Tab-separated table of C-alpha atoms in Angstrom:
chain	number	residue	atom	x	y	z
I	39	UNK	CA	159.571	83.942	-103.354
I	40	UNK	CA	162.054	82.477	-100.919
I	41	UNK	CA	164.808	80.123	-101.951
I	42	UNK	CA	167.953	78.826	-100.836
I	43	UNK	CA	171.107	80.182	-102.049
I	44	UNK	CA	173.966	77.808	-103.248
I	45	UNK	CA	177.134	78.076	-101.136
I	46	UNK	CA	178.859	79.407	-103.949
I	47	UNK	CA	176.592	82.416	-104.021
I	48	UNK	CA	176.944	83.135	-100.575
I	49	UNK	CA	179.160	86.199	-101.497
I	50	UNK	CA	175.731	87.924	-102.956
I	51	UNK	CA	174.989	88.303	-99.235
I	52	UNK	CA	178.240	90.355	-98.324
I	53	UNK	CA	176.113	93.677	-98.903
I	54	UNK	CA	173.363	92.654	-96.243
I	55	UNK	CA	175.738	92.292	-93.417
I	56	UNK	CA	175.708	94.702	-90.592
I	57	UNK	CA	179.416	95.328	-89.946
I	58	UNK	CA	178.966	96.002	-86.272
I	59	UNK	CA	176.801	93.007	-85.769
I	60	UNK	CA	177.154	89.296	-85.125
I	61	UNK	CA	180.062	87.557	-86.431
I	62	UNK	CA	178.276	84.237	-86.616
I	63	UNK	CA	176.587	85.817	-89.687
I	64	UNK	CA	180.168	86.755	-91.515
I	65	UNK	CA	181.254	83.146	-90.618
I	66	UNK	CA	178.662	81.365	-92.334
I	67	UNK	CA	178.746	83.803	-95.440
I	68	UNK	CA	182.442	83.619	-95.834
I	69	UNK	CA	182.125	79.834	-95.789
I	70	UNK	CA	184.120	79.397	-92.573
I	71	UNK	CA	181.430	78.009	-90.399
I	72	UNK	CA	178.453	75.650	-92.003
I	73	UNK	CA	175.133	77.215	-92.372
I	74	UNK	CA	172.187	77.684	-94.985
I	75	UNK	CA	171.052	81.011	-96.181
I	76	UNK	CA	167.418	81.839	-97.854
I	77	UNK	CA	166.797	84.737	-99.503
I	78	UNK	CA	164.064	86.653	-101.527
I	79	UNK	CA	166.076	86.836	-104.929
I	80	UNK	CA	168.866	84.307	-105.823
I	81	UNK	CA	170.304	87.034	-108.367
I	82	UNK	CA	170.426	90.332	-106.032
I	83	UNK	CA	168.909	89.613	-102.773
I	84	UNK	CA	167.800	92.297	-100.527
I	85	UNK	CA	166.823	90.153	-97.373
I	86	UNK	CA	167.587	87.030	-96.165
I	87	UNK	CA	167.612	83.992	-93.382
I	88	UNK	CA	170.749	82.615	-92.297
I	89	UNK	CA	170.447	79.046	-90.705
I	90	UNK	CA	173.427	78.376	-88.335
I	91	UNK	CA	174.958	74.769	-89.162
I	92	UNK	CA	175.077	74.378	-85.331
I	93	UNK	CA	171.212	74.860	-84.854
I	94	UNK	CA	171.736	77.387	-82.691
I	95	UNK	CA	169.564	79.932	-84.413
I	96	UNK	CA	168.585	81.983	-87.350
I	97	UNK	CA	169.627	85.238	-88.444
I	98	UNK	CA	167.420	87.851	-90.393
I	99	UNK	CA	169.881	90.260	-92.746
I	100	UNK	CA	169.362	92.675	-95.224
I	101	UNK	CA	166.427	95.126	-95.397
I	102	UNK	CA	163.835	94.646	-92.642
I	103	UNK	CA	161.064	96.499	-94.436
I	104	UNK	CA	161.077	94.092	-97.531
I	105	UNK	CA	157.239	93.635	-97.774
I	106	UNK	CA	157.613	90.409	-100.264
I	107	UNK	CA	160.169	88.644	-97.852
I	108	UNK	CA	158.257	89.534	-94.786
I	109	UNK	CA	154.942	88.354	-96.180
I	110	UNK	CA	156.326	85.024	-97.220
I	111	UNK	CA	158.425	83.901	-94.104
I	112	UNK	CA	155.875	82.531	-92.049
I	113	UNK	CA	154.589	80.216	-94.817
I	114	UNK	CA	158.267	79.366	-95.647
I	115	UNK	CA	159.089	78.620	-91.871
I	116	UNK	CA	156.178	76.281	-91.729
I	117	UNK	CA	156.464	74.541	-94.927
I	118	UNK	CA	160.279	74.250	-95.313
I	119	UNK	CA	162.032	74.865	-92.243
I	120	UNK	CA	160.018	73.038	-89.721
I	121	UNK	CA	159.789	69.787	-91.206
I	122	UNK	CA	163.765	69.825	-91.805
I	123	UNK	CA	164.244	71.287	-88.090
I	124	UNK	CA	162.240	68.364	-86.680
I	125	UNK	CA	164.427	65.858	-88.684
I	126	UNK	CA	167.247	67.084	-86.358
I	127	UNK	CA	165.356	67.163	-83.027
I	128	UNK	CA	164.858	71.108	-83.137
I	129	UNK	CA	161.447	72.232	-81.923
I	130	UNK	CA	162.056	75.716	-81.474
I	131	UNK	CA	162.853	78.639	-83.868
I	132	UNK	CA	165.234	81.095	-82.468
I	133	UNK	CA	165.481	84.313	-84.408
I	134	UNK	CA	167.839	87.432	-84.192
I	135	UNK	CA	167.924	90.138	-86.289
I	136	UNK	CA	171.518	91.329	-87.368
I	137	UNK	CA	170.694	94.978	-86.980
I	138	UNK	CA	168.069	96.284	-84.354
I	139	UNK	CA	165.517	97.756	-86.928
I	140	UNK	CA	164.639	93.957	-87.388
I	141	UNK	CA	163.318	93.487	-83.784
I	142	UNK	CA	159.912	95.309	-84.428
I	143	UNK	CA	159.452	93.521	-87.847
I	144	UNK	CA	160.013	89.941	-86.073
I	145	UNK	CA	157.874	91.010	-83.141
I	146	UNK	CA	155.006	92.018	-85.831
I	147	UNK	CA	155.309	89.120	-88.283
I	148	UNK	CA	155.444	86.426	-85.613
I	149	UNK	CA	152.643	88.225	-83.169
I	150	UNK	CA	150.256	85.425	-83.903
I	151	UNK	CA	152.869	82.881	-82.539
I	152	UNK	CA	153.921	82.219	-78.899
I	153	UNK	CA	156.674	84.484	-79.157
I	154	UNK	CA	159.360	84.689	-76.376
I	155	UNK	CA	162.351	86.698	-76.112
I	156	UNK	CA	165.714	86.959	-74.297
I	157	UNK	CA	168.734	89.373	-74.113
I	158	UNK	CA	172.307	88.800	-75.245
I	159	UNK	CA	175.363	90.405	-74.628
I	160	UNK	CA	178.689	90.648	-76.807
I	161	UNK	CA	182.129	91.583	-75.585
I	162	UNK	CA	185.330	92.581	-77.014
I	163	UNK	CA	188.686	92.155	-75.645
I	164	UNK	CA	189.795	95.789	-74.491
I	165	UNK	CA	192.166	95.598	-71.537
I	166	UNK	CA	193.575	92.151	-70.966
I	167	UNK	CA	194.116	91.134	-67.339
I	168	UNK	CA	196.773	88.724	-67.769
I	169	UNK	CA	198.036	88.834	-64.079
I	170	UNK	CA	194.469	87.821	-62.779
I	171	UNK	CA	195.086	84.135	-64.304
I	172	UNK	CA	193.911	81.691	-61.595
I	173	UNK	CA	195.859	79.021	-60.455
I	174	UNK	CA	193.958	75.640	-60.441
I	175	UNK	CA	194.298	72.498	-58.243
I	176	UNK	CA	196.881	69.964	-58.801
I	177	UNK	CA	196.113	67.071	-61.131
I	178	UNK	CA	194.460	69.407	-63.681
I	179	UNK	CA	196.261	70.285	-67.109
I	180	UNK	CA	195.586	72.636	-69.698
I	181	UNK	CA	196.516	71.394	-73.020
I	182	UNK	CA	196.187	72.772	-76.825
I	183	UNK	CA	193.662	71.106	-78.737
I	184	UNK	CA	196.162	69.645	-81.329
I	185	UNK	CA	195.510	67.087	-83.913
I	186	UNK	CA	197.195	64.702	-81.950
I	187	UNK	CA	195.172	65.455	-78.974
I	188	UNK	CA	191.953	65.051	-81.100
I	189	UNK	CA	192.729	61.765	-82.811
I	190	UNK	CA	193.418	60.420	-79.173
I	191	UNK	CA	195.707	57.548	-80.984
I	192	UNK	CA	196.647	56.091	-77.562
I	193	UNK	CA	193.329	56.245	-76.138
I	194	UNK	CA	194.537	58.141	-73.241
I	195	UNK	CA	191.528	60.556	-72.914
I	196	UNK	CA	188.156	58.575	-71.782
I	197	UNK	CA	185.799	60.856	-73.082
I	198	UNK	CA	187.248	62.228	-76.529
I	199	UNK	CA	183.888	62.013	-77.821
I	200	UNK	CA	182.911	65.531	-75.749
I	201	UNK	CA	185.794	67.135	-77.923
I	202	UNK	CA	184.702	65.585	-81.215
I	203	UNK	CA	181.021	66.481	-80.538
I	204	UNK	CA	181.751	69.922	-79.771
I	205	UNK	CA	184.090	70.330	-82.726
I	206	UNK	CA	181.334	68.972	-85.276
I	207	UNK	CA	178.720	71.089	-83.653
I	208	UNK	CA	180.388	74.146	-85.073
I	209	UNK	CA	182.643	72.992	-87.981
I	210	UNK	CA	182.103	71.006	-91.053
I	211	UNK	CA	185.171	68.881	-90.369
I	212	UNK	CA	188.190	68.667	-87.866
I	213	UNK	CA	190.480	69.748	-90.598
I	214	UNK	CA	188.582	73.031	-91.125
I	215	UNK	CA	188.547	73.717	-87.295
I	216	UNK	CA	192.463	72.988	-87.294
I	217	UNK	CA	192.932	75.429	-90.606
I	218	UNK	CA	190.822	78.210	-88.988
I	219	UNK	CA	190.040	77.810	-85.224
I	220	UNK	CA	192.191	77.436	-82.127
I	221	UNK	CA	191.179	76.004	-78.829
I	222	UNK	CA	192.406	74.582	-75.312
I	223	UNK	CA	190.850	72.119	-72.981
I	224	UNK	CA	191.781	71.410	-69.237
I	225	UNK	CA	192.285	67.447	-68.395
I	226	UNK	CA	191.824	65.823	-64.942
I	227	UNK	CA	192.309	62.020	-64.712
I	228	UNK	CA	192.407	61.415	-68.441
I	229	UNK	CA	188.820	63.115	-68.793
I	230	UNK	CA	188.577	66.269	-70.601
I	231	UNK	CA	186.749	68.517	-68.233
I	232	UNK	CA	186.703	71.768	-69.647
I	233	UNK	CA	186.754	73.069	-73.344
I	234	UNK	CA	187.340	76.799	-74.814
I	235	UNK	CA	187.573	76.998	-78.486
I	236	UNK	CA	186.617	78.854	-81.612
I	237	UNK	CA	182.978	78.334	-82.418
I	238	UNK	CA	182.836	80.659	-85.292
I	239	UNK	CA	185.514	82.617	-86.929
I	240	UNK	CA	185.470	85.235	-89.475
I	241	UNK	CA	188.658	87.109	-90.617
I	242	UNK	CA	190.789	87.199	-87.400
I	243	UNK	CA	187.920	87.386	-85.021
I	244	UNK	CA	187.151	84.156	-82.962
I	245	UNK	CA	183.752	83.618	-81.084
I	246	UNK	CA	184.341	81.854	-78.059
I	247	UNK	CA	182.515	78.562	-77.005
I	248	UNK	CA	183.218	77.458	-73.642
I	249	UNK	CA	181.890	74.406	-71.474
I	250	UNK	CA	182.882	72.966	-68.207
I	251	UNK	CA	181.348	69.550	-67.000
I	252	UNK	CA	178.822	70.231	-64.351
I	253	UNK	CA	180.622	68.167	-61.859
I	254	UNK	CA	183.636	70.501	-62.350
I	255	UNK	CA	182.114	73.805	-62.082
I	256	UNK	CA	183.249	76.345	-59.494
I	257	UNK	CA	186.945	75.457	-59.719
I	258	UNK	CA	187.724	78.598	-61.854
I	259	UNK	CA	188.504	76.139	-64.857
I	260	UNK	CA	186.740	78.271	-67.351
I	261	UNK	CA	188.405	81.278	-66.354
I	262	UNK	CA	191.691	79.361	-66.507
I	263	UNK	CA	191.263	78.096	-70.139
I	264	UNK	CA	189.803	81.495	-71.368
I	265	UNK	CA	193.030	82.999	-70.499
I	266	UNK	CA	195.033	80.491	-72.380
I	267	UNK	CA	192.813	80.802	-75.483
I	268	UNK	CA	193.351	84.749	-75.141
I	269	UNK	CA	196.811	84.648	-74.936
I	270	UNK	CA	196.855	82.616	-77.958
I	271	UNK	CA	194.693	85.102	-80.027
I	272	UNK	CA	196.958	88.061	-78.681
I	273	UNK	CA	200.081	86.349	-79.648
I	274	UNK	CA	198.635	85.379	-83.296
I	275	UNK	CA	197.116	88.737	-84.313
I	276	UNK	CA	193.422	87.263	-83.510
I	277	UNK	CA	190.498	89.068	-82.000
I	278	UNK	CA	188.542	87.027	-79.001
I	279	UNK	CA	184.813	87.755	-79.160
I	280	UNK	CA	182.562	86.636	-76.416
I	281	UNK	CA	178.635	86.331	-76.670
I	282	UNK	CA	176.565	85.122	-73.737
I	283	UNK	CA	172.885	85.393	-72.709
I	284	UNK	CA	172.321	88.149	-70.267
I	285	UNK	CA	171.119	85.767	-67.684
I	286	UNK	CA	174.386	83.868	-67.791
I	287	UNK	CA	176.210	85.499	-64.783
I	288	UNK	CA	178.890	83.150	-64.527
I	289	UNK	CA	179.944	83.470	-68.059
I	290	UNK	CA	179.715	87.376	-67.785
I	291	UNK	CA	181.675	87.356	-64.663
I	292	UNK	CA	184.344	85.364	-66.430
I	293	UNK	CA	184.566	87.769	-69.287
I	294	UNK	CA	184.841	90.885	-67.398
I	295	UNK	CA	187.364	89.534	-65.053
I	296	UNK	CA	189.808	88.692	-67.905
I	297	UNK	CA	189.214	92.288	-69.436
I	298	UNK	CA	186.291	92.175	-71.918
I	299	UNK	CA	184.205	94.869	-72.398
I	300	UNK	CA	180.479	94.930	-73.385
I	301	UNK	CA	180.240	96.489	-76.861
I	302	UNK	CA	176.812	95.874	-78.033
I	303	UNK	CA	173.612	93.951	-76.723
I	304	UNK	CA	170.942	92.425	-78.991
I	305	UNK	CA	167.701	90.730	-78.310
I	306	UNK	CA	166.620	87.130	-79.363
I	307	UNK	CA	163.083	85.895	-80.232
I	308	UNK	CA	161.615	82.111	-80.072
I	309	UNK	CA	158.630	80.291	-80.388
I	310	UNK	CA	157.828	76.566	-80.716
I	311	UNK	CA	157.368	74.647	-83.732
I	312	UNK	CA	153.525	73.563	-84.044
């Protein structure tokens, strides 16, 4: 029977983690980022499903050939996951195996659904190209995301909600973000137009989330703010981690320009909730 683990018991999943796999999994299990974990056995789990707190996917962890878990997962998704997902406006299941052996299992157990897939790339920094940091147009300022900036007491930033929504998407609270994450933004005419911050964090590894407002793309703002983020990591013994879709050519170009190297790739699967 698949059941939900209490957060105080997340540590029981430590042995199910692929150490060379996705750091989002580690971030949830370590309790740094929000998420829920469903397992086959509450005392000694062998397989599990992690639901990321930002609703950005589900990770399958542990034994991929666990017949008991695999035979129940479809019913569990339909009866437990779907109703709760729809409450938060989620209409798709996006599943990822924490190690590659899960891929064939996912394809098999969901073969009766309208299963699609996509490819992701993970990059780690190997040779930082600091000399390639671009100049940006006058009137644009790179600012560290501090508590003062976040509180916006003087109401100088007209779209502070953009920052608040990004942080709350990944973190249980702003305090947790300031304790465990780092971030930078670019401001133009009192408007935040680009953000780069720790979406997930596990140990000293920080997964980069970056977004530029549509009207401001093509100005090398993402590249500029990513350089600042990376420098902060290097100065404070943190490891930047870049995960993006294979079709996201602009994101890949920024990563490779800065000096990130593709260290592993993985497949994501999706299907619509009926």
